[in-house]
XYZ file of C-alpha atoms in Angstrom:
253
model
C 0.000 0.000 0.000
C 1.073 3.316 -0.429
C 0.994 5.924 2.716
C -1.411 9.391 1.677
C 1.145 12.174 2.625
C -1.010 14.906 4.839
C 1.226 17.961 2.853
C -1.102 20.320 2.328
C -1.351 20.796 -1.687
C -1.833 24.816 -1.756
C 1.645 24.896 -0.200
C 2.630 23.428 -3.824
C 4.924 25.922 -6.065
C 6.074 23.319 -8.004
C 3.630 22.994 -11.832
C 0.886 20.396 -11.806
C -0.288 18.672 -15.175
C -3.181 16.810 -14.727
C -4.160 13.487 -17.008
C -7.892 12.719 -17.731
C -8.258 9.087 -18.099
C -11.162 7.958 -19.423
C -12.238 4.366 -18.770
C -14.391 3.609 -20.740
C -12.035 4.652 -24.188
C -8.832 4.237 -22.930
C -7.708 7.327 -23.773
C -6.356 10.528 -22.061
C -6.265 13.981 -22.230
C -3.888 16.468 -21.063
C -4.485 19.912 -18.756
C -1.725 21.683 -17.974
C -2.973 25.193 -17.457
C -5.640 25.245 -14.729
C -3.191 24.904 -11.736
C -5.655 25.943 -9.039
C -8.755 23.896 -10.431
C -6.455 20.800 -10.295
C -5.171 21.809 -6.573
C -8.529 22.015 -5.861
C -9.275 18.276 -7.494
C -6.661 16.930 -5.491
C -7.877 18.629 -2.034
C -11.559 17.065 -3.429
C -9.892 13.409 -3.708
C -7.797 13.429 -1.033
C -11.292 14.239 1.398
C -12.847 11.404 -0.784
C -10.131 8.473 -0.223
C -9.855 8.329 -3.516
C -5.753 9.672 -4.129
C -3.270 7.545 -3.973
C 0.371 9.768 -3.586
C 3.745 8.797 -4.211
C 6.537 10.604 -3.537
C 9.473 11.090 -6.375
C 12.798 12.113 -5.543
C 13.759 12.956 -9.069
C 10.886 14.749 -10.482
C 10.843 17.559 -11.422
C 7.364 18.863 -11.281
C 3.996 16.880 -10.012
C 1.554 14.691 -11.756
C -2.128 13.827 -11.264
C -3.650 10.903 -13.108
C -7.252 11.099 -12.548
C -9.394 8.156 -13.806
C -12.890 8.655 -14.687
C -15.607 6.124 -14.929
C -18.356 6.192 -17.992
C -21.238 7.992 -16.220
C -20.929 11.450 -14.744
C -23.474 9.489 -11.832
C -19.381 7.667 -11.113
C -17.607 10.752 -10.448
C -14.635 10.482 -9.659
C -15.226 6.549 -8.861
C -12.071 5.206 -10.573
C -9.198 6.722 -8.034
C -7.047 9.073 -9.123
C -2.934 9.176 -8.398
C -0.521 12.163 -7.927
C 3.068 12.231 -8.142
C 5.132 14.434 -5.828
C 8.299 15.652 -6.470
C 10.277 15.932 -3.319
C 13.526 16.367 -1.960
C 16.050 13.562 -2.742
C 15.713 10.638 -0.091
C 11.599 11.231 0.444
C 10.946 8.719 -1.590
C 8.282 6.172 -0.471
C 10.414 3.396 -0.636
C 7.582 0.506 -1.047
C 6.460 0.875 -4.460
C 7.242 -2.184 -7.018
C 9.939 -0.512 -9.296
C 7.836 -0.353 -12.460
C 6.107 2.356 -10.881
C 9.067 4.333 -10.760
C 9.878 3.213 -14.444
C 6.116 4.095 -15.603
C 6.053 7.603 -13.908
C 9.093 8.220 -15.811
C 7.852 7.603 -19.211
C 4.929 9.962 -18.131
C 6.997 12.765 -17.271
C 9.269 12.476 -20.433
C 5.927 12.586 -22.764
C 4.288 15.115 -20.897
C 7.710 17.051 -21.455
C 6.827 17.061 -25.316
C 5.174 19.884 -27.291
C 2.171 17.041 -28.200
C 2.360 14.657 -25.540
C 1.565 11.242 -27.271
C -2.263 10.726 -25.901
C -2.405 7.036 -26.387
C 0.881 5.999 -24.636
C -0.340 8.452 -21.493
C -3.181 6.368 -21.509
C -1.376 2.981 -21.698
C 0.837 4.182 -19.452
C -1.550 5.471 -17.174
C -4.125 2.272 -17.281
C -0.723 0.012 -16.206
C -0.360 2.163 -13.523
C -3.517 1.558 -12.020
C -3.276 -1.872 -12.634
C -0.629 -2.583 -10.530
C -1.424 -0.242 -7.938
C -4.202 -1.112 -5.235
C -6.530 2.251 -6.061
C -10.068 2.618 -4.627
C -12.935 1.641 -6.826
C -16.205 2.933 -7.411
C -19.087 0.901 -6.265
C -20.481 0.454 -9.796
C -17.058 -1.758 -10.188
C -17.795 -3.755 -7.656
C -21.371 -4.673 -8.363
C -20.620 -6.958 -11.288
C -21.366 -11.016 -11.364
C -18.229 -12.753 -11.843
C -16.890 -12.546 -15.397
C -19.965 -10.603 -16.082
C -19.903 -6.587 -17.063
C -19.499 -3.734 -14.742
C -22.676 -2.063 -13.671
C -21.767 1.309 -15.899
C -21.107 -0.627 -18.606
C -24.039 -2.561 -18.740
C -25.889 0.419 -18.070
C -23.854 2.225 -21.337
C -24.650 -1.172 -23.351
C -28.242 -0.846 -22.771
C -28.855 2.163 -23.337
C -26.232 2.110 -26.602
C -28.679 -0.397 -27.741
C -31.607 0.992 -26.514
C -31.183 4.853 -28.605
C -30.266 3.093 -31.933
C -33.474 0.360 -32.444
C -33.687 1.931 -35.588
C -30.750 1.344 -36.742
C -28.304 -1.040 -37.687
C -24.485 -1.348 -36.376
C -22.521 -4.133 -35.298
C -21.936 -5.248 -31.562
C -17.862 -3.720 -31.529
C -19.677 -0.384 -31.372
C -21.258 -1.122 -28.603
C -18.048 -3.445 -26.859
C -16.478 -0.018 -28.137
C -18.310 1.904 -25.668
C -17.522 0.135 -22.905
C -14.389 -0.371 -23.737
C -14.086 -3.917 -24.116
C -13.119 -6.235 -26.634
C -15.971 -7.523 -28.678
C -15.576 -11.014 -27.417
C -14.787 -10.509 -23.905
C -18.274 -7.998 -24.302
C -20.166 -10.590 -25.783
C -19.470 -13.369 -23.038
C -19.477 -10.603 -19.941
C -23.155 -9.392 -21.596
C -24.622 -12.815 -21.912
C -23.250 -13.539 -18.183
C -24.529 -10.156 -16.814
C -28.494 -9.855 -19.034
C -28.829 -13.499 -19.781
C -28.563 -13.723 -23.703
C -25.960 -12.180 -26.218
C -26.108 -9.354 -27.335
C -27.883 -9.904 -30.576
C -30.818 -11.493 -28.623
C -31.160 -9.044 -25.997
C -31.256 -6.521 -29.032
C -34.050 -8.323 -31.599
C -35.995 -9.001 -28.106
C -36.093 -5.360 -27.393
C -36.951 -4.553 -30.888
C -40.129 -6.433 -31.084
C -41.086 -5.096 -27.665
C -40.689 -1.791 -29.139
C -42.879 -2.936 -31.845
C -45.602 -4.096 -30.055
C -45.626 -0.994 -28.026
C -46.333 1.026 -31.438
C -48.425 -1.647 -32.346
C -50.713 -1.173 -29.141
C -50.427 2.520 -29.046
C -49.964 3.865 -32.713
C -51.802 3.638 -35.828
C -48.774 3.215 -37.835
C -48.656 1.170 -40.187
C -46.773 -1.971 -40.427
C -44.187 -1.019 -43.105
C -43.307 2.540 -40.641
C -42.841 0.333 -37.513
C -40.550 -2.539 -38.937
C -38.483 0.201 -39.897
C -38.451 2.537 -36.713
C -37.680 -0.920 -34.867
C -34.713 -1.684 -37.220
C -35.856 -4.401 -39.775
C -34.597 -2.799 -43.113
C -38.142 -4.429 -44.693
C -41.718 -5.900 -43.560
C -41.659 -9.331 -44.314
C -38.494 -9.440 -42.372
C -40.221 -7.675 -39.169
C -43.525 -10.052 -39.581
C -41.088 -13.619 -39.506
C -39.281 -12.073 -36.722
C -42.155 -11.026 -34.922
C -44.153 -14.338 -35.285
C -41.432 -16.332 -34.525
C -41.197 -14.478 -31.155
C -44.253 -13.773 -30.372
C -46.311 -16.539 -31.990
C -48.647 -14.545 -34.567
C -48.274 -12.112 -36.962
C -47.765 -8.357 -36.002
C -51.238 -7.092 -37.491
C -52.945 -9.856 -35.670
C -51.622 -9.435 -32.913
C -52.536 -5.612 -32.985
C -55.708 -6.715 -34.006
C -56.311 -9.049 -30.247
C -54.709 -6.103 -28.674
C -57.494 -4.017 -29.749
């Protein structure tokens, strides 16, 4: 474990970039100029037991990796880390020594013009995978091997906005930043069915829903609930529900 310093951070002189990792893309961003708002972020962490801090003897300036979770409901859920600069010999001295190694490669991109975006977040994602960081709940709520609450939250309602139209499932592993066939086992682990099933289910629910409470016709809602054309929707939707769509609007009248 690593030991939260209590230094104050607006005794700081020293300049502060802070890192914006994103979960969910595995990306990063870079904000170097607001020094205060990210003293401030760091004051907000630190009360939340969320910062982890480690000391550097050698750096030159200090670093905040901030990891954010999909939803702005998270927060700040996925920890955050800042790296001190202090006097030689403050070191902590417990830290594996790839930590050491990592920060360093963070500090020489950030020293760049550009800093390479997609190495800070490489960089930045092995960092928190071999420290022990706090977690936000929504981490923690998932069945074993199964997704993330966020993310099955994001893969819903991915799904959910776009019954109308047609993409493949690595957009939506995309957006949760997974793999398309470590999504497609976690979603079929968390919801019960792949992803494709879930998906056609939710379409002819949508279509009996239009079909109960619309007068459109059946050509308008095979296409608002994604079937390209009618006698697609009207197999489908006997096959699933057991009669044709305009008989079965006709016994829900």
């Amino acid at each position: 474990m690593y030991r939260a310093e209590s230094t104050c951070p607006s005794t700081y002189r020293r300049a502060l970039a802070t890192v914006i990792v994103d979960l969910a893309q595995r990306s990063a961003a870079v904000d170097r100029d607001d020094r205060q708002g990210g003293l401030r972020l760091v004051d907000d962490l630190r009360g939340r037991s969320q910062l982890t801090e480690i000391a550097l003897d050698d750096a030159a300036d200090d670093l905040l990796l901030v990891y954010r979770t999909a939803c702005a409901s998270d927060g700040m859920g996925g920890g955050a880390i800042l790296f001190r600069g202090e006097p030689k010999g403050a070191m902590d001295s417990d830290h594996p020594p790839a930590v050491r190694t990592l920060a360093q490669v963070l500090f020489d991109s950030l020293r760049a013009e550009a800093p390479n975006a997609p190495l800070l977040a490489h960089v930045a994602l092995a960092l928190r995978a071999i420290l022990s960081l706090p977690t936000a709940p929504e981490e923690t709520g998932a069945p074993r091997g199964g997704l993330a609450t966020w993310q099955e939250r994001r893969a819903v309602a991915y799904m959910d906005e776009r019954l109308d139209q047609s993409f493949p499932v690595s957009d939506v592993a995309d957006a949760c930043g997974l793999s398309v066939n470590h999504f497609s086992r976690a979603f079929r682990r968390s919801l019960g069915k792949p992803p494709h099933r879930w998906l056609l289910d939710r379409r002819i629910e949508r279509a009996r829903q239009l079909l109960r409470d619309t007068t459109l016709s059946l050509a308008d809602i095979a296409l608002a609930c994604g079937f390209a054309e009618q006698s697609h929707f009207t197999r489908v939707f006997t096959r699933t529900v057991g009669m044709p769509p305009g008989a079965w609007r006709r016994a829900a009248d």
